[in-house]
Coordinates of C-alpha atoms in Angstrom, one line a residue:
M129 CA -44.0 14.0 -14.8
W130 CA -43.1 13.1 -18.5
F131 CA -39.7 14.7 -17.9
S132 CA -39.2 12.3 -14.9
V133 CA -40.3 9.3 -17.0
L134 CA -37.9 10.2 -19.8
N135 CA -35.1 10.6 -17.3
L136 CA -35.8 7.1 -16.0
L137 CA -35.9 5.6 -19.5
K138 CA -32.6 7.3 -20.3
L139 CA -31.1 5.9 -17.1
K140 CA -32.2 2.4 -18.1
L141 CA -30.7 2.8 -21.6
D142 CA -27.4 4.1 -20.2
W143 CA -27.1 1.0 -18.0
L144 CA -27.1 -2.2 -20.1
P145 CA -24.6 -4.3 -18.2
Y146 CA -22.8 -7.2 -19.8
P147 CA -23.6 -10.5 -18.0
V148 CA -20.5 -12.4 -17.0
T149 CA -19.7 -15.6 -15.1
C150 CA -17.7 -15.9 -11.9
T151 CA -14.6 -16.9 -14.0
T152 CA -14.8 -14.2 -16.7
R153 CA -11.4 -12.5 -16.8
G154 CA -10.5 -8.8 -17.5
A155 CA -8.7 -10.0 -20.6
D156 CA -12.1 -11.3 -22.0
L157 CA -13.5 -7.7 -22.3
T158 CA -12.8 -5.4 -25.2
Q159 CA -14.2 -2.0 -24.0
D160 CA -12.1 0.5 -22.1
T161 CA -14.9 1.0 -19.5
V162 CA -17.9 -1.3 -19.1
V163 CA -20.5 -2.3 -16.5
V164 CA -20.7 -6.0 -16.0
L165 CA -23.3 -8.0 -14.0
C166 CA -21.7 -10.6 -11.7
P167 CA -23.9 -13.6 -10.7
P168 CA -24.6 -14.6 -7.1
Q169 CA -22.3 -16.8 -5.0
C170 CA -19.0 -16.1 -6.8
T171 CA -17.4 -16.4 -3.3
Q172 CA -18.0 -20.2 -3.6
W173 CA -15.9 -20.5 -6.8
R174 CA -12.1 -20.9 -6.9
T175 CA -11.5 -17.7 -8.8
S176 CA -8.0 -16.6 -9.7
V177 CA -7.2 -13.0 -8.6
F178 CA -3.8 -11.3 -9.1
G179 CA -3.0 -7.9 -7.5
T180 CA -4.5 -5.5 -5.0
G181 CA -6.6 -2.4 -6.1
V182 CA -5.2 -2.8 -9.6
Y183 CA -5.6 -6.3 -11.0
A184 CA -3.8 -8.2 -13.8
A185 CA -6.1 -8.7 -16.7
V186 CA -5.8 -12.5 -16.3
S187 CA -7.8 -12.1 -13.0
S188 CA -11.5 -13.0 -12.5
I189 CA -13.5 -9.8 -12.6
C190 CA -16.1 -10.9 -10.1
G191 CA -13.5 -12.5 -7.8
A192 CA -11.5 -9.2 -7.9
A193 CA -14.7 -7.3 -7.1
V194 CA -15.3 -9.4 -4.0
H195 CA -11.6 -8.9 -3.0
R196 CA -12.0 -5.1 -3.5
G197 CA -15.1 -5.1 -1.3
I198 CA -17.6 -3.8 -3.8
L199 CA -19.4 -7.1 -4.5
G200 CA -21.2 -9.3 -2.0
P201 CA -22.5 -12.9 -2.1
A202 CA -25.6 -11.7 -3.9
G203 CA -23.7 -10.5 -7.0
G204 CA -24.6 -7.4 -8.9
P205 CA -23.2 -4.7 -11.2
V206 CA -19.5 -3.7 -11.3
R207 CA -17.8 -1.0 -13.4
V208 CA -14.5 -2.3 -15.0
H209 CA -11.8 0.1 -16.2
R210 CA -9.1 -1.2 -18.5
L211 CA -5.6 -0.1 -17.7
Q212 CA -2.1 -0.6 -19.0
G213 CA 0.1 -3.5 -17.9
R214 CA 2.5 -3.2 -15.1
H215 CA 5.1 -4.9 -12.9
N216 CA 4.7 -6.2 -9.4
Y217 CA 1.1 -7.0 -8.7
I218 CA 0.8 -7.2 -4.9
S219 CA -0.7 -10.2 -3.1
S220 CA -3.2 -9.6 -0.2
Y221 CA -6.1 -11.1 1.7
A222 CA -9.4 -9.3 1.8
H223 CA -13.1 -10.2 2.1
G224 CA -12.4 -14.0 2.0
I225 CA -10.3 -13.8 -1.3
H226 CA -6.6 -14.3 -1.3
S227 CA -5.1 -12.5 -4.3
Q228 CA -1.8 -13.7 -5.7
A229 CA 1.3 -11.8 -6.6
L230 CA 2.4 -11.5 -10.2
S231 CA 5.7 -10.0 -11.5
H232 CA 4.3 -8.7 -14.7
W233 CA 1.3 -8.7 -17.0
T234 CA 0.5 -7.0 -20.3
A235 CA -2.8 -5.4 -19.2
S236 CA -4.7 -4.5 -16.0
F237 CA -8.0 -3.3 -14.7
S238 CA -9.5 -1.5 -11.8
L239 CA -13.0 -1.7 -10.4
T240 CA -15.5 0.8 -9.0
K241 CA -19.1 0.5 -7.8
P242 CA -21.6 1.9 -10.4
I243 CA -23.4 5.1 -9.3
N244 CA -27.2 5.4 -9.6
V245 CA -27.7 1.7 -10.7
P246 CA -31.4 1.0 -11.4
Q247 CA -32.7 -1.7 -9.1
E248 CA -33.5 -3.9 -12.1
L249 CA -29.8 -4.4 -12.8
T250 CA -28.9 -5.7 -9.4
S251 CA -29.1 -9.4 -8.4
E252 CA -31.3 -8.6 -5.4
T253 CA -34.5 -7.3 -7.1
S254 CA -38.0 -8.7 -7.7
T255 CA -39.6 -8.3 -11.1
T256 CA -42.1 -5.8 -9.8
A257 CA -39.6 -3.4 -8.2
L258 CA -39.4 0.2 -9.3
P259 CA -36.1 1.9 -10.2
A260 CA -34.3 3.4 -7.2
A261 CA -34.9 6.9 -8.6
A262 CA -38.7 6.3 -8.7
R263 CA -39.0 5.0 -5.1
P264 CA -39.7 7.4 -2.2
V265 CA -36.7 8.1 -0.1
K266 CA -37.0 6.2 3.2
K267 CA -35.3 7.3 6.4
L268 CA -33.6 4.1 7.5
L269 CA -31.5 5.2 10.4
K270 CA -31.6 7.9 13.0
K271 CA -28.3 9.6 13.6
P272 CA -27.3 10.1 17.2
S273 CA -27.0 13.4 18.9
V274 CA -23.4 14.4 19.5
K275 CA -21.6 17.6 20.4
K276 CA -20.7 19.8 17.4
A277 CA -17.1 19.5 16.5
L278 CA -14.9 22.4 15.3
A279 CA -15.3 23.0 11.6
G280 CA -12.8 21.3 9.4
G281 CA -11.4 19.0 12.1
N282 CA -8.3 19.1 14.3
K283 CA -5.6 20.7 12.2
D284 CA -3.0 19.8 14.8
C285 CA -3.6 16.1 14.1
Q286 CA -3.5 15.6 10.4
M287 CA -3.0 11.8 10.5
D288 CA -4.5 8.9 8.6
I289 CA -5.6 6.5 11.3
A290 CA -6.6 2.9 11.0
M291 CA -8.4 1.5 14.1
V292 CA -8.0 -2.3 14.3
I293 CA -10.5 -3.5 16.9
D294 CA -10.9 -6.9 18.6
S295 CA -14.0 -8.8 17.4
S296 CA -13.0 -12.3 18.6
S297 CA -14.7 -14.7 20.9
N298 CA -12.2 -13.7 23.5
I299 CA -13.8 -10.3 24.0
G300 CA -17.4 -11.4 23.9
Q301 CA -20.5 -9.2 23.1
R302 CA -20.5 -7.2 26.4
R303 CA -16.8 -6.1 26.3
F304 CA -17.2 -5.6 22.5
N305 CA -19.8 -2.9 23.2
L306 CA -17.6 -1.3 25.8
Q307 CA -14.8 -1.3 23.2
K308 CA -17.2 0.5 20.8
N309 CA -18.0 3.1 23.4
F310 CA -14.2 3.6 24.0
I311 CA -13.3 4.1 20.3
A312 CA -16.3 6.4 19.8
K313 CA -15.1 8.7 22.6
L314 CA -11.6 8.5 21.2
A315 CA -12.8 9.4 17.7
A316 CA -14.8 12.3 19.1
M317 CA -11.7 13.7 20.8
L318 CA -9.6 13.2 17.6
R319 CA -12.1 15.4 15.6
V320 CA -12.1 14.1 12.1
G321 CA -12.4 16.6 9.2
P322 CA -11.0 17.8 5.8
I323 CA -8.0 19.4 7.5
G324 CA -7.9 17.1 10.5
P325 CA -7.4 13.3 11.0
R326 CA -9.2 10.7 8.9
I327 CA -10.2 7.4 10.5
G328 CA -11.0 4.0 9.0
L329 CA -11.8 0.7 10.9
I330 CA -11.0 -3.0 10.5
Q331 CA -12.3 -5.8 12.7
A332 CA -9.9 -8.6 13.7
S333 CA -11.5 -12.0 13.8
D334 CA -10.9 -15.3 11.9
S335 CA -10.4 -13.1 8.9
P336 CA -10.0 -9.3 8.9
R337 CA -13.0 -7.3 7.8
T338 CA -12.7 -3.7 6.6
E339 CA -15.8 -1.8 7.9
F340 CA -15.0 1.6 6.4
L341 CA -12.2 3.4 4.7
L342 CA -10.5 6.7 5.6
T343 CA -12.7 8.7 3.2
N344 CA -16.1 7.0 4.0
Y345 CA -16.9 9.2 7.1
T346 CA -15.2 12.6 7.2
Q347 CA -17.7 14.3 9.6
P348 CA -17.8 13.5 13.3
K349 CA -21.5 12.6 13.5
E350 CA -21.3 10.2 10.6
L351 CA -18.2 8.5 12.0
L352 CA -19.7 8.0 15.5
F353 CA -22.8 6.6 14.0
A354 CA -20.8 4.1 11.9
I355 CA -19.0 3.0 15.0
K356 CA -22.3 2.6 16.9
E357 CA -23.6 0.3 14.1
L358 CA -20.6 -2.1 14.1
A359 CA -21.7 -5.8 14.5
Y360 CA -19.8 -8.3 16.6
L361 CA -18.2 -11.1 14.6
G362 CA -16.7 -13.7 17.1
G363 CA -14.0 -16.2 16.0
D364 CA -10.3 -16.3 16.7
S365 CA -8.3 -13.1 17.5
N366 CA -6.1 -13.2 14.4
T367 CA -4.5 -9.8 15.1
G368 CA -1.5 -10.6 12.9
K369 CA -3.6 -11.3 9.9
A370 CA -5.5 -8.0 10.5
I371 CA -2.3 -6.0 10.8
M372 CA -1.0 -7.6 7.6
H373 CA -4.3 -6.8 5.7
T374 CA -4.3 -3.2 6.9
A375 CA -0.6 -2.6 6.1
E376 CA -0.9 -4.1 2.6
T377 CA -3.9 -2.1 1.2
F378 CA -5.6 0.2 3.7
F379 CA -3.4 3.3 3.3
S380 CA -3.2 3.3 -0.5
Q381 CA -4.3 6.5 -2.3
E382 CA -7.1 4.5 -4.0
N383 CA -8.5 3.7 -0.5
G384 CA -8.2 7.4 0.7
G385 CA -4.6 7.6 2.0
R386 CA -3.2 11.1 1.7
R387 CA 0.3 11.6 0.4
G388 CA 2.6 13.1 3.0
H389 CA 0.3 12.5 5.9
P390 CA 1.6 10.2 8.7
R391 CA 0.1 6.7 8.8
V392 CA -1.1 5.4 12.2
M393 CA -2.5 2.0 13.1
M394 CA -4.1 1.7 16.5
V395 CA -4.6 -2.0 17.4
L396 CA -6.9 -3.0 20.2
I397 CA -6.6 -6.4 21.7
D398 CA -8.4 -8.1 24.5
G399 CA -6.0 -10.5 26.2
W400 CA -3.7 -12.0 23.6
P401 CA -3.6 -12.8 19.9
S402 CA -4.3 -16.2 18.3
D403 CA -1.6 -15.8 15.7
D404 CA 1.9 -14.4 15.3
L405 CA 2.5 -10.7 14.8
D406 CA 6.2 -10.6 13.7
Q407 CA 5.9 -10.6 9.9
A408 CA 2.8 -8.3 9.8
A409 CA 4.4 -5.8 12.2
M410 CA 7.6 -5.9 10.1
L411 CA 5.6 -5.1 6.9
A412 CA 3.9 -2.2 8.7
R413 CA 7.2 -0.7 9.9
E414 CA 8.7 -1.0 6.4
S415 CA 5.6 0.6 4.9
G416 CA 6.0 3.7 7.2
I417 CA 3.0 2.8 9.5
N418 CA 3.2 3.7 13.1
V419 CA 1.6 0.8 15.0
F420 CA 0.3 1.4 18.5
L421 CA -0.9 -1.6 20.5
V422 CA -3.6 -1.0 23.1
S423 CA -3.8 -4.1 25.3
V424 CA -6.8 -4.4 27.6
A425 CA -7.0 -7.0 30.4
K426 CA -3.5 -8.6 30.0
P427 CA -3.3 -12.3 30.6
A428 CA -3.4 -13.5 34.2
P429 CA -0.5 -15.6 35.5
E430 CA -2.5 -18.8 35.2
E431 CA -3.3 -17.9 31.5
L432 CA 0.3 -17.3 30.4
S433 CA 0.8 -20.9 29.3
M434 CA -1.9 -20.3 26.6
V435 CA -0.1 -17.3 25.1
R436 CA 1.8 -18.2 22.0
D437 CA 4.3 -15.3 22.2
K438 CA 4.6 -13.6 25.6
D439 CA 6.5 -10.7 23.8
F440 CA 3.8 -10.0 21.3
M441 CA 3.4 -6.4 22.5
K442 CA 7.1 -5.6 21.9
K443 CA 7.1 -7.2 18.5
A444 CA 3.9 -5.6 17.2
V445 CA 4.6 -1.9 17.8
C446 CA 6.5 0.6 15.7
K447 CA 9.3 0.8 18.3
D448 CA 9.7 -0.9 21.7
N449 CA 10.3 2.3 23.6
G450 CA 7.1 2.4 25.8
F451 CA 5.5 5.2 23.6
F452 CA 3.7 2.8 21.2
S453 CA 2.5 0.3 23.8
Y454 CA -0.5 1.3 25.9
P455 CA -1.8 -1.2 28.5
I456 CA -5.3 -0.7 30.0
P457 CA -6.3 -2.9 33.0
S458 CA -10.0 -3.3 32.2
W459 CA -12.7 -2.2 29.7
F460 CA -14.5 -0.7 32.6
S461 CA -11.8 1.9 33.2
T462 CA -11.0 3.2 29.7
T463 CA -12.4 6.7 29.9
K464 CA -9.5 8.2 31.7
H465 CA -7.1 6.9 29.0
I466 CA -8.8 8.7 26.1
R467 CA -7.0 12.0 26.4
P468 CA -3.4 10.6 26.9
L469 CA -3.9 8.1 24.0
T470 CA -5.2 10.9 21.8
Q471 CA -2.1 13.0 22.5
R472 CA 0.1 10.0 21.6
L473 CA -1.7 9.4 18.3
C474 CA -1.4 13.0 17.3
S475 CA 2.3 13.5 18.4
L476 CA 4.0 14.1 15.1
D477 CA 7.5 14.1 16.7
G478 CA 6.9 10.7 18.3
L479 CA 5.9 8.9 15.2
L480 CA 9.3 7.3 14.5
C481 CA 8.1 4.9 11.8
S482 CA 6.9 7.6 9.4
K483 CA 10.2 7.7 7.6
T484 CA 11.0 4.5 5.7
C485 CA 13.1 3.5 2.7
F486 CA 10.0 3.9 0.5
N487 CA 9.7 7.6 1.2
S488 CA 13.2 8.7 2.3
V489 CA 15.9 7.3 -0.1
N490 CA 17.8 8.9 -3.0
I491 CA 18.3 6.4 -5.8
G492 CA 20.7 7.1 -8.7
F493 CA 20.7 4.9 -11.8
L494 CA 24.0 4.7 -13.6
I495 CA 23.2 3.2 -17.1
D496 CA 25.6 1.7 -19.5
G497 CA 24.9 3.2 -23.0
S498 CA 27.8 1.5 -24.8
S499 CA 27.6 0.0 -28.3
S500 CA 27.5 -3.6 -27.0
V501 CA 24.1 -3.0 -25.3
G502 CA 22.1 -2.2 -28.4
D503 CA 18.9 -0.1 -28.7
G504 CA 16.5 -3.0 -27.9
N505 CA 18.3 -4.2 -24.8
F506 CA 18.7 -0.5 -23.7
Q507 CA 14.9 -0.3 -23.6
L508 CA 14.8 -3.4 -21.4
V509 CA 17.2 -1.8 -19.0
L510 CA 15.0 1.3 -18.8
E511 CA 11.9 -0.8 -18.1
F512 CA 13.9 -2.6 -15.4
L513 CA 14.8 0.7 -13.7
A514 CA 11.3 2.0 -14.1
G515 CA 10.1 -1.1 -12.2
I516 CA 12.5 -0.3 -9.3
A517 CA 11.4 3.4 -9.3
R518 CA 7.7 2.3 -9.2
S519 CA 8.2 0.7 -5.7
F520 CA 9.1 4.1 -4.1
E521 CA 7.1 7.1 -3.1
V522 CA 8.7 9.8 -5.2
S523 CA 7.8 13.4 -4.2
D524 CA 9.2 16.7 -3.0
V525 CA 9.4 15.4 0.6
G526 CA 9.7 11.7 -0.2
A527 CA 12.1 9.5 -2.3
H528 CA 14.1 11.0 -5.1
I529 CA 15.2 9.4 -8.4
G530 CA 18.1 10.5 -10.7
A531 CA 19.9 9.0 -13.7
V532 CA 23.2 9.2 -15.5
Q533 CA 24.1 7.5 -18.8
F534 CA 27.7 6.7 -19.7
T535 CA 29.9 5.5 -22.5
Y536 CA 33.4 7.0 -22.6
E537 CA 31.6 10.1 -21.6
Q538 CA 28.9 10.8 -19.1
R539 CA 25.5 12.5 -19.4
L540 CA 23.3 13.6 -16.5
E541 CA 19.8 12.6 -17.8
F542 CA 18.0 14.2 -14.8
G543 CA 18.9 15.1 -11.2
L544 CA 17.4 13.9 -7.9
S545 CA 15.3 17.0 -7.5
D546 CA 14.1 17.4 -11.1
Y547 CA 10.9 15.4 -10.7
S548 CA 8.6 15.7 -7.8
N549 CA 6.2 12.8 -8.5
K550 CA 6.6 9.1 -9.5
D551 CA 4.9 9.3 -12.9
D552 CA 7.0 12.1 -14.1
A553 CA 10.2 10.4 -12.9
I554 CA 9.3 7.1 -14.6
N555 CA 8.3 8.9 -17.8
A556 CA 11.7 10.7 -17.8
L557 CA 13.5 7.3 -17.4
R558 CA 11.6 5.9 -20.4
R559 CA 12.4 8.9 -22.6
I560 CA 16.2 8.5 -22.2
S561 CA 17.8 8.2 -25.6
Y562 CA 20.5 5.6 -26.3
M563 CA 24.0 7.1 -26.6
S564 CA 26.2 4.2 -28.0
G565 CA 30.0 4.3 -27.5
G566 CA 32.7 2.7 -25.3
T567 CA 32.6 1.7 -21.6
S568 CA 34.3 3.8 -18.9
T569 CA 32.4 2.7 -15.7
G570 CA 35.0 4.0 -13.2
S571 CA 34.9 7.6 -14.6
A572 CA 31.1 7.4 -14.7
I573 CA 31.0 6.4 -10.9
S574 CA 33.2 9.4 -10.1
Y575 CA 31.0 11.7 -12.2
T576 CA 27.8 10.5 -10.6
T577 CA 29.3 10.8 -7.1
Q578 CA 30.2 14.5 -7.8
N579 CA 27.2 15.5 -9.8
L580 CA 24.2 13.5 -8.7
F581 CA 24.7 13.0 -4.9
R582 CA 26.6 16.3 -4.2
R583 CA 23.9 17.9 -1.9
T584 CA 22.3 14.8 -0.2
G585 CA 22.8 13.5 3.3
P586 CA 24.5 10.2 4.2
G587 CA 22.7 7.0 5.1
R588 CA 20.1 7.1 2.4
N589 CA 21.9 7.4 -0.9
F590 CA 21.9 4.4 -3.2
L591 CA 23.5 3.9 -6.7
I592 CA 22.4 1.1 -9.0
V593 CA 25.0 0.5 -11.7
V594 CA 23.9 -1.5 -14.8
T595 CA 26.5 -2.6 -17.2
D596 CA 27.0 -5.4 -19.8
G597 CA 30.8 -5.5 -20.2
Q598 CA 34.4 -4.9 -19.2
S599 CA 35.2 -1.3 -18.2
Y600 CA 38.2 0.3 -20.0
D601 CA 39.2 2.1 -16.7
D602 CA 39.6 1.2 -13.1
V603 CA 36.4 0.8 -11.1
R604 CA 37.8 0.1 -7.6
G605 CA 39.1 3.6 -6.7
P606 CA 35.9 5.5 -7.8
A607 CA 33.7 2.9 -6.1
M608 CA 35.7 3.1 -2.8
A609 CA 35.4 6.9 -2.9
A610 CA 31.6 6.6 -3.4
H611 CA 31.4 4.2 -0.4
K612 CA 33.3 6.7 1.8
Q613 CA 30.9 9.4 0.7
G614 CA 28.0 7.3 2.1
I615 CA 26.7 5.9 -1.2
T616 CA 25.6 2.3 -1.2
I617 CA 26.3 0.7 -4.5
F618 CA 24.4 -2.2 -6.1
S619 CA 26.0 -3.6 -9.2
V620 CA 24.0 -5.3 -11.9
G621 CA 25.8 -7.1 -14.6
V622 CA 24.5 -8.5 -17.9
A623 CA 26.1 -10.8 -20.6
W624 CA 29.9 -10.2 -20.6
A625 CA 30.2 -8.0 -17.4
P626 CA 33.1 -9.5 -15.3
L627 CA 32.1 -10.7 -11.9
D628 CA 35.3 -9.3 -10.4
D629 CA 34.4 -5.8 -11.5
L630 CA 30.9 -6.1 -10.3
K631 CA 32.0 -7.1 -6.8
A632 CA 34.7 -4.4 -6.8
M633 CA 32.0 -1.8 -7.3
S634 CA 29.3 -3.1 -4.9
S635 CA 29.1 -2.4 -1.2
E636 CA 29.6 -4.9 1.6
P637 CA 28.5 -7.6 1.9
K638 CA 29.3 -8.2 -1.7
D639 CA 27.0 -11.2 -2.3
T640 CA 23.9 -9.3 -1.4
H641 CA 24.9 -6.2 -3.5
T642 CA 25.9 -7.9 -6.7
F643 CA 23.6 -9.3 -9.4
F644 CA 24.3 -11.0 -12.7
T645 CA 22.2 -12.4 -15.5
R646 CA 23.2 -13.7 -19.0
E647 CA 20.2 -12.2 -20.7
F648 CA 18.7 -8.6 -20.5
S649 CA 15.3 -10.2 -20.3
G650 CA 16.3 -11.6 -16.9
L651 CA 16.7 -8.2 -15.3
S652 CA 13.1 -7.9 -14.2
E653 CA 13.7 -10.8 -11.7
F654 CA 16.1 -8.6 -9.8
I655 CA 13.5 -5.9 -9.0
P656 CA 12.1 -7.4 -5.7
P657 CA 15.5 -8.4 -4.2
L658 CA 17.0 -4.9 -5.1
V659 CA 14.1 -3.1 -3.5
R660 CA 14.3 -5.4 -0.4
G661 CA 18.1 -4.8 -0.3
I662 CA 17.7 -1.0 -0.4
C663 CA 15.1 -1.2 2.4
R664 CA 17.3 -3.5 4.5
D665 CA 20.3 -1.2 4.2
F666 CA 18.2 1.9 4.9
T667 CA 16.8 0.3 8.1
E668 CA 20.2 -0.8 9.3
N669 CA 21.7 2.6 8.8
N670 CA 18.8 4.7 10.2

């Protein structure tokens, strides 16, 4: 007994959260890891949040915790982890909070939910409550009886699957329950497990609501029970907003997404959506997500005038080839569609959107190391290139990064196959030592064409040339040879780099493949348009 009491006292001493306000920022904290206590009703404040998953230190801690889904209206404890600064904090909408994008900040933080928090430290406790560890365990819910699935899951369907279901006023409570029965049977046939598929779920309504992530329920019984407990929301059928929300954050590794596993989004919709799907579907395709649209009870002829976009099914799916669109006449006739839909979701060869620019390109960096650059500016160039590399999924089976530095001579810093993960590739970039010397850009392009891209296939090879001055040799001939070899060139000029040379090196159309800035500090502004340009060219050529 005394041992238990001592353990409880130790638990209390270990948890002394730091009370904060709804507007306290990550930058206001000094510890590397700390538990803070957020007050209630932070959702009613206009908090500033920058980023998704990882937040810029200028963000409100409690606002970010609500956005992350680990803090509700009642407030409570949150564990804050300080991180290094980074580029490109991503904007997204989650749990009623719209986080903003930010190009760069000097420090970051991430958030987790504290484990074994004594009840005294939450905002939902009375003064007489015992610590959670001292209370008897109460059986809250009875799990349903289901057939025992094969151990480990369906190894022939190792997909990460997001189910986006309709919870709008269109569907109503009765058809919502029929929808739950349908996805429960579908989930049972898919057979989740450690070596099988993983399933998460989002409800589409006025605002999307993530009900559970890919890693929350990895056993069939748990998953089916979670589906059974889903509550109907009502509201508009903002399917586009739900697709956007899912594409932006749901499949991240922080949320349980597995590297190298196909990403599938199955969207169920009753009738038609209230919003546009174009931009959300485009983001999903560019992110390598295979969107299936299951449309139940299509609009009747007299209802067509109310449909904003009659081609919404064609625009929403991964590819308009009939494979990703699945119409069902009625919620009362869904059972016979479970097996064929399962087969489509698990068809690896049919998932045409799995390969994207982010996980399929080879990117070479050709770096000017001449004397006019200078050591300080050279470091700015390396940070600029690291920002580009950070946008891609570098791995053995994904994107590849390589680098060549040049003066009058050339030096292969590392090849496309030397590093099999993003962190190692970025660290290798940052370790490149400054050469200093003259400027022979034409010879450097020829060297890179022959030594960096020699064993890669056409249609996915990109070379980014960064230079600050006039080349002492011809650049047109080597650049044309690289173009003929299937290498797309983006030229980035700084300071005294002649615009004629930059355009001579770059691929067509010249205006979208040529960048110029007077100052090295302006390079970071080119990261988003360069990444978009690579993805645009990859999509057009593949």
